[in-house]
Amino acid sequence: MNFSHRLLLLCSLVGTFGLTSTFVHSRRVDAADTCQTPALSRFQRHQVQNGETLESIAQRYNLTTTTLVNMNPAVSNGQVTVGSELQIPPYNGIVVEIPSGQTWRQVAEKYQVRADTLFEINGCQPDPRIVFVPAGNVSPNPLIRQSSPPTDTQAISISGYPLESVATVLMPYGWQIHPTTGEAFFHSGMDLLAPVGSSVQAIAPGTIVFAEQQGSYGQLVIINHSGGLQSRYAHLNEIQVAVGEQVNQGDLLGTVGTTGEPTFTEPHLHFEMRSSSDLGWVAKDPQGYLQD
């Protein structure tokens, strides 16, 4: 089967099943806070109407014409036929079948996409055989609807500490082994051991853009900082700030708790740093932003 026929088959599977049935495992490795509904399950169908062009359809869905052509091999010479149906992905990218003997991590490396981003966009599937590889113009993580990514992207350096005193790191950032299930998963932040009720404070000045319950994060506070940076404070017991509030370094955000679905039974603060990019809010190693 040649490449165009295989791509047509993949796109047909997307339209028919949303691709969820093509994954070897449908469950998530971990109740990862940032995991989205798999991109392959979010494809839409668009029936071409009279007067529409490939360009106008792409503009309607905030996509490039290249993406539409890649997703719809039947489109030839950039022309669409009235009454035909197009597969519309949630954002720009391509569908990739993982070659036998390779893993999605190797696919991420090949297409120069961060491994954690590819993992999250595909629903945190542990062993997918087909993945959606994003290109530019990917929408930000839908977790944050109250605020657009900061427009001030001048490189800056921020540092601070989210607790009143230095804490033991229960789990660092990066690929880890789940202490309960024994399975590998990507940890998008670091877990800092602290008693319930301990004060949680802002590591740098910024604006509160999220302050409420959010899935496995539990009680969550998110701060947007200048320079396109963001900090997240999860599993809180209490939240003592509100959306839109301006905070300074060291201001009280809430207290340590055990809400949501913590990885460990010991009370801790789950702390993340993220940066704004075309792929949304991309997780960064928090260690580089912590100042004891």
PDB file of N, CA and C in Angstrom, residues 55-65 67-68 88-93 136-140:
ATOM      1  N   GLU A  55      -9.089  27.666   0.680  1.00  0.00           N
ATOM      2  CA  GLU A  55      -8.577  28.773   1.493  1.00  0.00           C
ATOM      3  C   GLU A  55      -9.625  29.281   2.480  1.00  0.00           C
ATOM      4  N   SER A  56     -10.864  29.427   2.037  1.00  0.00           N
ATOM      5  CA  SER A  56     -11.901  29.947   2.931  1.00  0.00           C
ATOM      6  C   SER A  56     -12.236  28.962   4.039  1.00  0.00           C
ATOM      7  N   ILE A  57     -12.196  27.669   3.702  1.00  0.00           N
ATOM      8  CA  ILE A  57     -12.456  26.653   4.730  1.00  0.00           C
ATOM      9  C   ILE A  57     -11.325  26.630   5.751  1.00  0.00           C
ATOM     10  N   ALA A  58     -10.101  26.714   5.263  1.00  0.00           N
ATOM     11  CA  ALA A  58      -8.949  26.745   6.178  1.00  0.00           C
ATOM     12  C   ALA A  58      -9.042  27.950   7.108  1.00  0.00           C
ATOM     13  N   GLN A  59      -9.399  29.084   6.563  1.00  0.00           N
ATOM     14  CA  GLN A  59      -9.520  30.302   7.381  1.00  0.00           C
ATOM     15  C   GLN A  59     -10.623  30.149   8.419  1.00  0.00           C
ATOM     16  N   ARG A  60     -11.714  29.522   8.055  1.00  0.00           N
ATOM     17  CA  ARG A  60     -12.833  29.328   8.983  1.00  0.00           C
ATOM     18  C   ARG A  60     -12.400  28.550  10.214  1.00  0.00           C
ATOM     19  N   TYR A  61     -11.554  27.555  10.004  1.00  0.00           N
ATOM     20  CA  TYR A  61     -11.132  26.700  11.121  1.00  0.00           C
ATOM     21  C   TYR A  61      -9.754  27.073  11.665  1.00  0.00           C
ATOM     22  N   ASN A  62      -9.221  28.203  11.235  1.00  0.00           N
ATOM     23  CA  ASN A  62      -7.918  28.682  11.695  1.00  0.00           C
ATOM     24  C   ASN A  62      -6.824  27.653  11.414  1.00  0.00           C
ATOM     25  N   LEU A  63      -6.847  27.113  10.200  1.00  0.00           N
ATOM     26  CA  LEU A  63      -5.873  26.126   9.778  1.00  0.00           C
ATOM     27  C   LEU A  63      -5.168  26.618   8.520  1.00  0.00           C
ATOM     28  N   THR A  64      -4.101  25.937   8.157  1.00  0.00           N
ATOM     29  CA  THR A  64      -3.436  26.228   6.893  1.00  0.00           C
ATOM     30  C   THR A  64      -3.999  25.310   5.826  1.00  0.00           C
ATOM     31  N   THR A  65      -3.907  25.743   4.575  1.00  0.00           N
ATOM     32  CA  THR A  65      -4.372  24.884   3.486  1.00  0.00           C
ATOM     33  C   THR A  65      -3.526  23.613   3.405  1.00  0.00           C
ATOM     34  N   THR A  67      -2.387  21.870   5.879  1.00  0.00           N
ATOM     35  CA  THR A  67      -2.956  20.904   6.815  1.00  0.00           C
ATOM     36  C   THR A  67      -4.170  20.223   6.212  1.00  0.00           C
ATOM     37  N   LEU A  68      -5.050  20.988   5.581  1.00  0.00           N
ATOM     38  CA  LEU A  68      -6.253  20.396   4.989  1.00  0.00           C
ATOM     39  C   LEU A  68      -5.903  19.430   3.875  1.00  0.00           C
ATOM     40  N   ILE A  88     -11.504  17.706   9.338  1.00  0.00           N
ATOM     41  CA  ILE A  88     -10.984  18.947   9.913  1.00  0.00           C
ATOM     42  C   ILE A  88     -10.334  18.633  11.262  1.00  0.00           C
ATOM     43  N   PRO A  89      -9.008  18.748  11.368  1.00  0.00           N
ATOM     44  CA  PRO A  89      -8.344  18.498  12.657  1.00  0.00           C
ATOM     45  C   PRO A  89      -8.541  19.677  13.593  1.00  0.00           C
ATOM     46  N   PRO A  90      -8.297  19.492  14.889  1.00  0.00           N
ATOM     47  CA  PRO A  90      -8.484  20.590  15.837  1.00  0.00           C
ATOM     48  C   PRO A  90      -7.475  21.709  15.667  1.00  0.00           C
ATOM     49  N   TYR A  91      -6.319  21.405  15.083  1.00  0.00           N
ATOM     50  CA  TYR A  91      -5.319  22.414  14.796  1.00  0.00           C
ATOM     51  C   TYR A  91      -4.335  21.852  13.775  1.00  0.00           C
ATOM     52  N   ASN A  92      -3.402  22.678  13.358  1.00  0.00           N
ATOM     53  CA  ASN A  92      -2.486  22.280  12.295  1.00  0.00           C
ATOM     54  C   ASN A  92      -1.601  21.110  12.725  1.00  0.00           C
ATOM     55  N   GLY A  93      -1.344  20.224  11.790  1.00  0.00           N
ATOM     56  CA  GLY A  93      -0.490  19.085  12.072  1.00  0.00           C
ATOM     57  C   GLY A  93      -0.741  17.974  11.078  1.00  0.00           C
ATOM     58  N   GLY A 136       2.672  24.398  13.744  1.00  0.00           N
ATOM     59  CA  GLY A 136       2.491  25.701  14.366  1.00  0.00           C
ATOM     60  C   GLY A 136       1.025  26.046  14.544  1.00  0.00           C
ATOM     61  N   ASN A 137       0.766  27.148  15.274  1.00  0.00           N
ATOM     62  CA  ASN A 137      -0.571  27.686  15.483  1.00  0.00           C
ATOM     63  C   ASN A 137      -1.486  26.770  16.266  1.00  0.00           C
ATOM     64  N   VAL A 138      -0.935  25.930  17.141  1.00  0.00           N
ATOM     65  CA  VAL A 138      -1.764  25.086  17.981  1.00  0.00           C
ATOM     66  C   VAL A 138      -2.394  25.939  19.067  1.00  0.00           C
ATOM     67  N   SER A 139      -3.672  25.723  19.305  1.00  0.00           N
ATOM     68  CA  SER A 139      -4.370  26.522  20.308  1.00  0.00           C
ATOM     69  C   SER A 139      -3.801  26.255  21.691  1.00  0.00           C
ATOM     70  N   PRO A 140      -3.833  27.238  22.586  1.00  0.00           N
ATOM     71  CA  PRO A 140      -3.360  27.021  23.947  1.00  0.00           C
ATOM     72  C   PRO A 140      -4.178  25.950  24.651  1.00  0.00           C
TER      73      PRO A 140
END
